[in-house]
PDB file of C-alpha atoms and ligand atoms in Angstrom:
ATOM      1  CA  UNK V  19     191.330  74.933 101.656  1.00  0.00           C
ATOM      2  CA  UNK V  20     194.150  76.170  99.675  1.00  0.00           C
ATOM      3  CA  UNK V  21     195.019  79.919  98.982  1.00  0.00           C
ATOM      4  CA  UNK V  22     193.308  82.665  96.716  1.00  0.00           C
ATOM      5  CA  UNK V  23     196.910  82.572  93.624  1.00  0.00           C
ATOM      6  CA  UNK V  24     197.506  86.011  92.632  1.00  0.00           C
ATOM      7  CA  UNK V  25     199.592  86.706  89.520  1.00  0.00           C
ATOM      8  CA  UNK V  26     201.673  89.832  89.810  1.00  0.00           C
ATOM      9  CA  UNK V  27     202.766  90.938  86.631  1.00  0.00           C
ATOM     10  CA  UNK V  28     205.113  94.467  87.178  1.00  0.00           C
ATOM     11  CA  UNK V  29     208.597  95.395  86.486  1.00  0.00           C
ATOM     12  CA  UNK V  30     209.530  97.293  89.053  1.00  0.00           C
ATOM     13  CA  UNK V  31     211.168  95.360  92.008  1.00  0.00           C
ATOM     14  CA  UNK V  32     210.269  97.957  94.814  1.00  0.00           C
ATOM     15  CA  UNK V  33     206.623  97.442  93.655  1.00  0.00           C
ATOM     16  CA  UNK V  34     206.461  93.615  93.224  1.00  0.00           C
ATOM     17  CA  UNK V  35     207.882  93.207  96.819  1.00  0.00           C
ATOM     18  CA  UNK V  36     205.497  96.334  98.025  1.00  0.00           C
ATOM     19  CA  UNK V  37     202.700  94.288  96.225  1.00  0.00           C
ATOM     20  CA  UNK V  38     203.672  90.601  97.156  1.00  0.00           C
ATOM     21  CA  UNK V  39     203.955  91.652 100.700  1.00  0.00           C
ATOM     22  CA  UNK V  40     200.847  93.352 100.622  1.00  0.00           C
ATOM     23  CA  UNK V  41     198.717  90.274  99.200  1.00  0.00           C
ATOM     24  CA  UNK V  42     200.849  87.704 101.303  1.00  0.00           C
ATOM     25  CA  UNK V  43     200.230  89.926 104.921  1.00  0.00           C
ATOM     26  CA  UNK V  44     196.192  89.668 103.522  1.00  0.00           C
ATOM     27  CA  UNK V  45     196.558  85.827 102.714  1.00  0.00           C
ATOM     28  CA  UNK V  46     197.083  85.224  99.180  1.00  0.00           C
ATOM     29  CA  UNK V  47     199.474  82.806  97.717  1.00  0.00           C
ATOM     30  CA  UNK V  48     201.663  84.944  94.718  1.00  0.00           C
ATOM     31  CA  UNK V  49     203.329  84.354  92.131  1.00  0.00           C
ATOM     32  CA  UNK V  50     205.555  86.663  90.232  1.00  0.00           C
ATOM     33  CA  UNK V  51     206.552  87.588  86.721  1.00  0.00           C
ATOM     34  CA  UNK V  52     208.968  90.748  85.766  1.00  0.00           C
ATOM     35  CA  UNK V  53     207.778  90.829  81.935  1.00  0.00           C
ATOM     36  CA  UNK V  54     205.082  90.780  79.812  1.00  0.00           C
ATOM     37  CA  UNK V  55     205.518  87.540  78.109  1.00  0.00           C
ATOM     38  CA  UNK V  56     206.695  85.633  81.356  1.00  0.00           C
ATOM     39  CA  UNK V  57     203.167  86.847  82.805  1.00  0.00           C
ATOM     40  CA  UNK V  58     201.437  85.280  79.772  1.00  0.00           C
ATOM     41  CA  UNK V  59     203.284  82.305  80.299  1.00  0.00           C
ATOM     42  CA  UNK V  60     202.679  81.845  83.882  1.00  0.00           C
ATOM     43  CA  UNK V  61     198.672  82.656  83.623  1.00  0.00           C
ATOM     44  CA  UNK V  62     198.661  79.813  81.328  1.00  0.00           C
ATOM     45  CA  UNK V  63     200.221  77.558  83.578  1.00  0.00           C
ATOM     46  CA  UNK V  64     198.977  78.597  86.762  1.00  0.00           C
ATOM     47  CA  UNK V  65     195.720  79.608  86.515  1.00  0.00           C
ATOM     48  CA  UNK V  66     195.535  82.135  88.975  1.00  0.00           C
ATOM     49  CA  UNK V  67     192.432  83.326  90.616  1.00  0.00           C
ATOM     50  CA  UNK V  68     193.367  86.878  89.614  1.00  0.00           C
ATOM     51  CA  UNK V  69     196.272  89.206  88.114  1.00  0.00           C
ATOM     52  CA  UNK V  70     197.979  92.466  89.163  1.00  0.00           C
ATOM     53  CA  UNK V  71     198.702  93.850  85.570  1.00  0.00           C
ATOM     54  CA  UNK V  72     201.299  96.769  85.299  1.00  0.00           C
ATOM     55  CA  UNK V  73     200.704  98.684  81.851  1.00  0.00           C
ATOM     56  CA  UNK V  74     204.179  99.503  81.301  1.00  0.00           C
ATOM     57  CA  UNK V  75     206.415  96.869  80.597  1.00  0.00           C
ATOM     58  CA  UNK V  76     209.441  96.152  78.864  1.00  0.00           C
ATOM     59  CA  UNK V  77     208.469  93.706  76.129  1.00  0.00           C
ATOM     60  CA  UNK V  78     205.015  93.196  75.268  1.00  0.00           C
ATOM     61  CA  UNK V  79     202.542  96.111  77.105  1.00  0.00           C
ATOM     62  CA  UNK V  80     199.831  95.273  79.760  1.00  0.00           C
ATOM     63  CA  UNK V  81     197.427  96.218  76.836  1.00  0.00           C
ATOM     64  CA  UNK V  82     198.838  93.180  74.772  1.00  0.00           C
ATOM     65  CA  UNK V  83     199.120  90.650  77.857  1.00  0.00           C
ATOM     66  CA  UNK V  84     195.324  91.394  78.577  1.00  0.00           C
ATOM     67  CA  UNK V  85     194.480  90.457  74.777  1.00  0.00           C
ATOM     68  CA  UNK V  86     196.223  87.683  75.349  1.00  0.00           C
ATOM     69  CA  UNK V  87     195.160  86.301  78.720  1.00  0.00           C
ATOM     70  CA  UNK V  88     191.347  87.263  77.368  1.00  0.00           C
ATOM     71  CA  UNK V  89     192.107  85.404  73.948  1.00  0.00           C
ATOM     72  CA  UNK V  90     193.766  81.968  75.613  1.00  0.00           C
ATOM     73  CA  UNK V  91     191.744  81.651  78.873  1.00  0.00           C
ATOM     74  CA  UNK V  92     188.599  83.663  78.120  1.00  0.00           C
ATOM     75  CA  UNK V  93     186.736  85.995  80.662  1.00  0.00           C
ATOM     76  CA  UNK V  94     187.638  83.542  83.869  1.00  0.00           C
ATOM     77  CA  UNK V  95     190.477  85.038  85.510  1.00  0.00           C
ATOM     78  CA  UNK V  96     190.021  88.787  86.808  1.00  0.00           C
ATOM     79  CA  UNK V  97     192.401  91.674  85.986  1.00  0.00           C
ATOM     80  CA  UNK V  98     193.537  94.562  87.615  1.00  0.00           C
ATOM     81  CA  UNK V  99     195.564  96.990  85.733  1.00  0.00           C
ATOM     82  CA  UNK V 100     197.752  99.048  87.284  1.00  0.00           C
ATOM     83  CA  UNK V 101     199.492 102.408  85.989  1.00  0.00           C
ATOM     84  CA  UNK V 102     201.342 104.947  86.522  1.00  0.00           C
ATOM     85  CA  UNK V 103     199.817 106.922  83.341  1.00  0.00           C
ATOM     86  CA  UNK V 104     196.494 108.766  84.497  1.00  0.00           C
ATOM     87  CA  UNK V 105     195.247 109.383  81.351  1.00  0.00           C
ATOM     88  CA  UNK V 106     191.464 108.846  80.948  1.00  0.00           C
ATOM     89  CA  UNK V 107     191.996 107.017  76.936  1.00  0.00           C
ATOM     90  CA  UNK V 108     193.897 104.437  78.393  1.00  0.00           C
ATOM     91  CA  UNK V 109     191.308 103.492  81.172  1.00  0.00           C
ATOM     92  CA  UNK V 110     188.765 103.259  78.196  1.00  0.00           C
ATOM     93  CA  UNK V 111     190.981 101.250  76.105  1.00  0.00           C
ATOM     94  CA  UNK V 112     192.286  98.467  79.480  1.00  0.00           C
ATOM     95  CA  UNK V 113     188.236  98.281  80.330  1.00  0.00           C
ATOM     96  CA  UNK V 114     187.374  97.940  76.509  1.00  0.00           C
ATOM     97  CA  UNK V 115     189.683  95.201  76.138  1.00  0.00           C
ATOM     98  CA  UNK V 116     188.329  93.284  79.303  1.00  0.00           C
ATOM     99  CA  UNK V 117     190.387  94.435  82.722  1.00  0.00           C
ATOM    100  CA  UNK V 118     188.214  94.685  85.945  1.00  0.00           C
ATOM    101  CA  UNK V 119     189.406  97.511  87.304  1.00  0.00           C
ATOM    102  CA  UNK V 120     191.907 100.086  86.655  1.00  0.00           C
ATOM    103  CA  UNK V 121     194.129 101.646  89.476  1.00  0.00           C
ATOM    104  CA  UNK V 122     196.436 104.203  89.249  1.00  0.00           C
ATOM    105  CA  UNK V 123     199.974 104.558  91.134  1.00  0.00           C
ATOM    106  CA  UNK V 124     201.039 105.042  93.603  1.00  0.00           C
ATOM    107  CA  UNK V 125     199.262 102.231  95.053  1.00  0.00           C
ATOM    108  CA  UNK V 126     197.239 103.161  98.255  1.00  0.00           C
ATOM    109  CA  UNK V 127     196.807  99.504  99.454  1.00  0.00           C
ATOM    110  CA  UNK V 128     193.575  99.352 101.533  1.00  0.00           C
ATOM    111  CA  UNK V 129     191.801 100.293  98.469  1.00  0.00           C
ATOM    112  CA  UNK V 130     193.934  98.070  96.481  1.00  0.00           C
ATOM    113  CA  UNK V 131     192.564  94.790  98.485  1.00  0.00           C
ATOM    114  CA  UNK V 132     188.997  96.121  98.588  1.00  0.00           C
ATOM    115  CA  UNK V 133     189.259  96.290  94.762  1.00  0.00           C
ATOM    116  CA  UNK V 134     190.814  92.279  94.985  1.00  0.00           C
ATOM    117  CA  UNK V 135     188.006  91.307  96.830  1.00  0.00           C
ATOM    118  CA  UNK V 136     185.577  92.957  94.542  1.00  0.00           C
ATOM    119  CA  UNK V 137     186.639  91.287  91.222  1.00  0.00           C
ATOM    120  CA  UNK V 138     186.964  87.844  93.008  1.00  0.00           C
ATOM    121  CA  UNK V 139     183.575  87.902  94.414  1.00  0.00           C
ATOM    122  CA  UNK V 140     184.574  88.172  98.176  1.00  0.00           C
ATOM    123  CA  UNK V 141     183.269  91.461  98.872  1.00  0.00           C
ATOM    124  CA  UNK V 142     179.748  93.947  97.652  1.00  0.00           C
ATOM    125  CA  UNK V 143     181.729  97.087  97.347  1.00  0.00           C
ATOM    126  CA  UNK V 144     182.890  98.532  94.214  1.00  0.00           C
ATOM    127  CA  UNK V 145     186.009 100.018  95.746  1.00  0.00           C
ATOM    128  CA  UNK V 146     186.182 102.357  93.241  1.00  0.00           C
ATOM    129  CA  UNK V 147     187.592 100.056  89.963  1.00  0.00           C
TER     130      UNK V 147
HETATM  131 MN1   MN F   5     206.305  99.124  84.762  1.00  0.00          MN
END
């Protein structure tokens, strides 16, 4: 059976290898994109079975990549979004425009794979999208 493909789509090198690393040591096969428009590209071709979103990025924003993954490959492919920026509108705007959950940073990774499993179906629990 192959691998659950995660889609990491953040900026920040110290977080992309603290989030591939995390993923890989809980067996998922990752790929990664640095920008918006790379991560567009890349769901597209891939198909992952779900995406790490960052909202802040330096072309297009994680706001505009989820319209864009929700207009080109429909409701399919879960998203988590992932910021930095607490603020309460912009939760209501990512889940309005069709992300699955919406975590805030700094990551605290055993909720961070109980929220994976949730959107992809492996697991009951909420963990608190
Ligand atoms: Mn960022």
């Amino acid at each position: 059976m192959s691998k659950t493909k995660a889609l990491i789509i953040e900026d920040h090198p110290d977080n992309m290898v603290l989030i591939g690393r995390l993923l890989e040591k809980s067996g998922y096969q990752t790929l990664c994109a640095f920008t918006g428009l790379e991560g567009c590209e890349m769901a597209r071709q891939e198909k992952p079975d779900f995406i790490i979103l960052d909202v802040q990025l330096p072309d297009i924003d994680g706001m505009e990549v989820l319209c864009r993954i929700r207009a080109e490959l429909g409701k399919e492919i879960p998203v988590i979004a992932m910021t930095g920026n607490a603020l309460a509108a912009d939760r209501e705007r990512m889940m309005a425009a069709g992300c699955d959950c919406y975590i805030e940073k700094p990551i605290d990774t055993q909720r961070i794979i109980s929220q994976i499993r949730y959107v992809i179906g492996e697991a009951d629990e909420r963990g608190l999208c």
